PDB file of C-alpha atoms in Angstrom:
ATOM      1  CA  MET A   1       6.213  23.329  -0.832  1.00  0.00           C
ATOM      2  CA  LYS A   2       9.554  22.569   0.785  1.00  0.00           C
ATOM      3  CA  GLN A   3      11.879  20.078   0.243  1.00  0.00           C
ATOM      4  CA  ALA A   4      10.603  16.900   0.072  1.00  0.00           C
ATOM      5  CA  PHE A   5      11.904  14.516   4.183  1.00  0.00           C
ATOM      6  CA  THR A   6      13.501  11.303   3.432  1.00  0.00           C
ATOM      7  CA  MET A   7      13.815   8.679   5.090  1.00  0.00           C
ATOM      8  CA  THR A   8      15.467   4.986   4.137  1.00  0.00           C
ATOM      9  CA  PHE A   9      13.263   1.780   5.026  1.00  0.00           C
ATOM     10  CA  THR A  10      14.890  -2.074   5.096  1.00  0.00           C
ATOM     11  CA  ALA A  11      11.777  -4.611   4.509  1.00  0.00           C
ATOM     12  CA  GLY A  12      13.062  -7.309   7.229  1.00  0.00           C
ATOM     13  CA  PRO A  13      11.728 -10.335   8.069  1.00  0.00           C
ATOM     14  CA  ALA A  14       8.792  -9.315  10.142  1.00  0.00           C
ATOM     15  CA  HIS A  15       7.846  -7.382   6.847  1.00  0.00           C
ATOM     16  CA  ILE A  16       7.474 -10.230   4.643  1.00  0.00           C
ATOM     17  CA  ASP A  17       4.213 -12.104   3.909  1.00  0.00           C
ATOM     18  CA  ILE A  18       3.429 -15.292   1.858  1.00  0.00           C
ATOM     19  CA  MET A  19       4.502 -13.567  -1.592  1.00  0.00           C
ATOM     20  CA  ASP A  20       7.498 -13.145  -0.216  1.00  0.00           C
ATOM     21  CA  HIS A  21       7.487  -9.585  -0.298  1.00  0.00           C
ATOM     22  CA  VAL A  22       6.622  -6.338   1.699  1.00  0.00           C
ATOM     23  CA  ASN A  23       2.955  -6.722   3.262  1.00  0.00           C
ATOM     24  CA  ASN A  24       0.418  -4.176   2.615  1.00  0.00           C
ATOM     25  CA  ALA A  25      -0.345  -3.452   6.031  1.00  0.00           C
ATOM     26  CA  VAL A  26       3.972  -2.569   6.362  1.00  0.00           C
ATOM     27  CA  TRP A  27       3.602   0.341   4.016  1.00  0.00           C
ATOM     28  CA  VAL A  28       0.835   1.855   6.166  1.00  0.00           C
ATOM     29  CA  GLN A  29       2.918   1.133   9.082  1.00  0.00           C
ATOM     30  CA  TRP A  30       6.177   2.844   7.045  1.00  0.00           C
ATOM     31  CA  ILE A  31       4.100   6.093   5.659  1.00  0.00           C
ATOM     32  CA  GLN A  32       3.217   7.274   9.483  1.00  0.00           C
ATOM     33  CA  ASP A  33       7.089   6.038  10.495  1.00  0.00           C
ATOM     34  CA  ILE A  34       7.421   8.539   7.495  1.00  0.00           C
ATOM     35  CA  ALA A  35       5.330  11.634   8.143  1.00  0.00           C
ATOM     36  CA  THR A  36       6.135  11.295  12.432  1.00  0.00           C
ATOM     37  CA  ALA A  37       9.769  11.543  12.182  1.00  0.00           C
ATOM     38  CA  HIS A  38       8.907  14.700   9.480  1.00  0.00           C
ATOM     39  CA  TRP A  39       7.314  15.754  12.127  1.00  0.00           C
ATOM     40  CA  GLU A  40       9.796  15.473  14.806  1.00  0.00           C
ATOM     41  CA  SER A  41      12.618  17.000  12.986  1.00  0.00           C
ATOM     42  CA  ILE A  42      10.655  20.125  11.970  1.00  0.00           C
ATOM     43  CA  ALA A  43       8.034  21.168  15.200  1.00  0.00           C
ATOM     44  CA  ASP A  44       9.979  22.915  18.585  1.00  0.00           C
ATOM     45  CA  ALA A  45       9.881  21.155  21.272  1.00  0.00           C
ATOM     46  CA  GLU A  46       7.268  23.329  22.617  1.00  0.00           C
ATOM     47  CA  GLN A  47       4.671  22.070  19.457  1.00  0.00           C
ATOM     48  CA  LEU A  48       5.557  17.970  19.833  1.00  0.00           C
ATOM     49  CA  ASN A  49       4.396  18.873  23.634  1.00  0.00           C
ATOM     50  CA  ALA A  50       1.215  20.238  22.845  1.00  0.00           C
ATOM     51  CA  TYR A  51      -0.239  19.368  19.627  1.00  0.00           C
ATOM     52  CA  ALA A  52      -0.493  15.680  17.852  1.00  0.00           C
ATOM     53  CA  TRP A  53      -1.102  14.377  14.096  1.00  0.00           C
ATOM     54  CA  MET A  54      -3.918  12.050  13.429  1.00  0.00           C
ATOM     55  CA  VAL A  55      -4.064  10.079  10.471  1.00  0.00           C
ATOM     56  CA  THR A  56      -7.840  10.507   8.532  1.00  0.00           C
ATOM     57  CA  ARG A  57      -7.566   8.837   5.249  1.00  0.00           C
ATOM     58  CA  HIS A  58      -4.969   6.860   3.299  1.00  0.00           C
ATOM     59  CA  GLU A  59      -5.064   6.967  -0.309  1.00  0.00           C
ATOM     60  CA  ILE A  60      -2.139   4.036  -2.014  1.00  0.00           C
ATOM     61  CA  ASP A  61      -0.983   3.575  -5.041  1.00  0.00           C
ATOM     62  CA  TYR A  62       1.061  -0.233  -5.385  1.00  0.00           C
ATOM     63  CA  ARG A  63       3.117  -0.309  -8.651  1.00  0.00           C
ATOM     64  CA  GLY A  64       5.851  -2.862  -7.195  1.00  0.00           C
ATOM     65  CA  ASN A  65       7.056  -3.867  -4.199  1.00  0.00           C
ATOM     66  CA  ILE A  66      10.045  -5.111  -2.691  1.00  0.00           C
ATOM     67  CA  LYS A  67      11.585  -8.289  -0.811  1.00  0.00           C
ATOM     68  CA  LEU A  68      13.498  -9.190   2.461  1.00  0.00           C
ATOM     69  CA  GLY A  69      16.440  -7.082   2.624  1.00  0.00           C
ATOM     70  CA  GLU A  70      15.791  -5.004  -0.041  1.00  0.00           C
ATOM     71  CA  GLN A  71      15.835  -1.332   0.642  1.00  0.00           C
ATOM     72  CA  VAL A  72      13.448   1.490  -1.045  1.00  0.00           C
ATOM     73  CA  THR A  73      13.715   5.755  -0.032  1.00  0.00           C
ATOM     74  CA  GLY A  74      10.566   7.308   1.378  1.00  0.00           C
ATOM     75  CA  ARG A  75       9.950  10.781   0.430  1.00  0.00           C
ATOM     76  CA  THR A  76       7.553  12.842   1.852  1.00  0.00           C
ATOM     77  CA  TRP A  77       6.122  16.827   1.725  1.00  0.00           C
ATOM     78  CA  ILE A  78       3.173  18.912   1.840  1.00  0.00           C
ATOM     79  CA  SER A  79       2.194  20.149  -1.982  1.00  0.00           C
ATOM     80  CA  GLU A  80      -0.372  22.718  -0.398  1.00  0.00           C
ATOM     81  CA  PRO A  81      -1.944  24.490   1.871  1.00  0.00           C
ATOM     82  CA  PRO A  82      -4.329  22.992   4.941  1.00  0.00           C
ATOM     83  CA  ARG A  83      -7.479  22.865   5.400  1.00  0.00           C
ATOM     84  CA  GLY A  84      -9.069  23.708   8.906  1.00  0.00           C
ATOM     85  CA  ALA A  85      -7.284  21.115  11.145  1.00  0.00           C
ATOM     86  CA  ARG A  86      -6.315  19.001   8.088  1.00  0.00           C
ATOM     87  CA  PHE A  87      -2.823  18.232   6.026  1.00  0.00           C
ATOM     88  CA  ASN A  88      -2.696  16.489   3.070  1.00  0.00           C
ATOM     89  CA  ARG A  89       0.853  14.591   2.731  1.00  0.00           C
ATOM     90  CA  ASN A  90       1.375  13.658  -0.395  1.00  0.00           C
ATOM     91  CA  VAL A  91       4.698   9.716   0.593  1.00  0.00           C
ATOM     92  CA  ALA A  92       6.080   8.321  -2.236  1.00  0.00           C
ATOM     93  CA  PHE A  93       8.390   4.811  -2.141  1.00  0.00           C
ATOM     94  CA  ASP A  94      11.755   4.969  -4.431  1.00  0.00           C
ATOM     95  CA  ASN A  95      13.528   1.126  -5.195  1.00  0.00           C
ATOM     96  CA  ALA A  96      17.003   0.983  -6.258  1.00  0.00           C
ATOM     97  CA  ASP A  97      16.152   1.774  -9.655  1.00  0.00           C
ATOM     98  CA  GLY A  98      15.226   4.982  -8.461  1.00  0.00           C
ATOM     99  CA  GLN A  99      11.209   3.563  -9.657  1.00  0.00           C
ATOM    100  CA  THR A 100       8.155   4.716  -7.772  1.00  0.00           C
ATOM    101  CA  ILE A 101       6.761   1.798  -6.617  1.00  0.00           C
ATOM    102  CA  VAL A 102       4.346   2.610  -3.181  1.00  0.00           C
ATOM    103  CA  GLN A 103       2.825   6.234  -3.462  1.00  0.00           C
ATOM    104  CA  ALA A 104       0.527   7.542  -1.583  1.00  0.00           C
ATOM    105  CA  VAL A 105      -2.079  10.892  -0.565  1.00  0.00           C
ATOM    106  CA  THR A 106      -2.651  11.212   3.031  1.00  0.00           C
ATOM    107  CA  ALA A 107      -5.372  13.423   5.452  1.00  0.00           C
ATOM    108  CA  TRP A 108      -3.862  14.138   8.628  1.00  0.00           C
ATOM    109  CA  ALA A 109      -5.968  16.181  11.483  1.00  0.00           C
ATOM    110  CA  LEU A 110      -4.041  18.159  13.816  1.00  0.00           C
ATOM    111  CA  LEU A 111      -5.564  17.692  17.434  1.00  0.00           C
ATOM    112  CA  ASP A 112      -4.558  19.311  21.090  1.00  0.00           C
ATOM    113  CA  ARG A 113      -2.696  16.934  22.711  1.00  0.00           C
ATOM    114  CA  GLU A 114      -4.382  17.667  26.175  1.00  0.00           C
ATOM    115  CA  THR A 115      -7.833  17.526  25.262  1.00  0.00           C
ATOM    116  CA  LEU A 116      -7.551  15.717  21.709  1.00  0.00           C
ATOM    117  CA  ARG A 117      -9.732  18.328  20.118  1.00  0.00           C
ATOM    118  CA  LEU A 118      -9.233  18.443  16.422  1.00  0.00           C
ATOM    119  CA  LEU A 119      -7.345  22.189  15.828  1.00  0.00           C
ATOM    120  CA  ARG A 120      -6.916  24.469  13.496  1.00  0.00           C
ATOM    121  CA  VAL A 121      -3.113  24.021  11.405  1.00  0.00           C
ATOM    122  CA  ARG A 122      -1.597  27.899  12.584  1.00  0.00           C
ATOM    123  CA  GLY A 123       0.795  29.370   9.930  1.00  0.00           C
ATOM    124  CA  ASP A 124       3.525  28.776  12.491  1.00  0.00           C
ATOM    125  CA  ILE A 125       3.096  25.076  11.768  1.00  0.00           C
ATOM    126  CA  VAL A 126       1.799  25.942   7.770  1.00  0.00           C
ATOM    127  CA  ASP A 127       5.798  27.169   7.005  1.00  0.00           C
ATOM    128  CA  LYS A 128       7.390  24.702   8.736  1.00  0.00           C
ATOM    129  CA  PHE A 129       5.861  22.573   5.973  1.00  0.00           C
ATOM    130  CA  LEU A 130       5.041  25.532   3.239  1.00  0.00           C
ATOM    131  CA  ASP A 131       7.272  28.712   2.099  1.00  0.00           C
ATOM    132  CA  THR A 132       4.444  30.326   3.577  1.00  0.00           C
ATOM    133  CA  GLY A 133       5.861  33.678   4.419  1.00  0.00           C
ATOM    134  CA  HIS A 134       3.259  34.123   7.851  1.00  0.00           C
ATOM    135  CA  ASN A 135       6.037  34.610  10.230  1.00  0.00           C
ATOM    136  CA  GLN A 136       8.522  36.874   8.124  1.00  0.00           C
TER     137      GLN A 136
END
């Protein structure tokens, strides 16, 4: 596994629900945002143009929340090799005290941007997420 990718999120007025904290749907959006930012930070231009990722499953545990103006640090990482076209991605959001308040495992499938068909995740892509040595 390579080092986790991190990103900070701040709860704005549009993120807050009637219970005065970040709505569950926003956490799902932030999961997608951090996953996309991670891919865009490690993929080269050719890969960005050729491939897209589609989420196939979210499993989320909510252990806390934040209110308007508060921040969380999102962390995402891949802990195991892909299975065919699919990677499981880990995501955790830590509050200002360092406590993990939302944790998820999400499944993402690799698609060919042109045909929108599933593709087996190749070694050069795996290497961007894991220390596998495919290209050494």
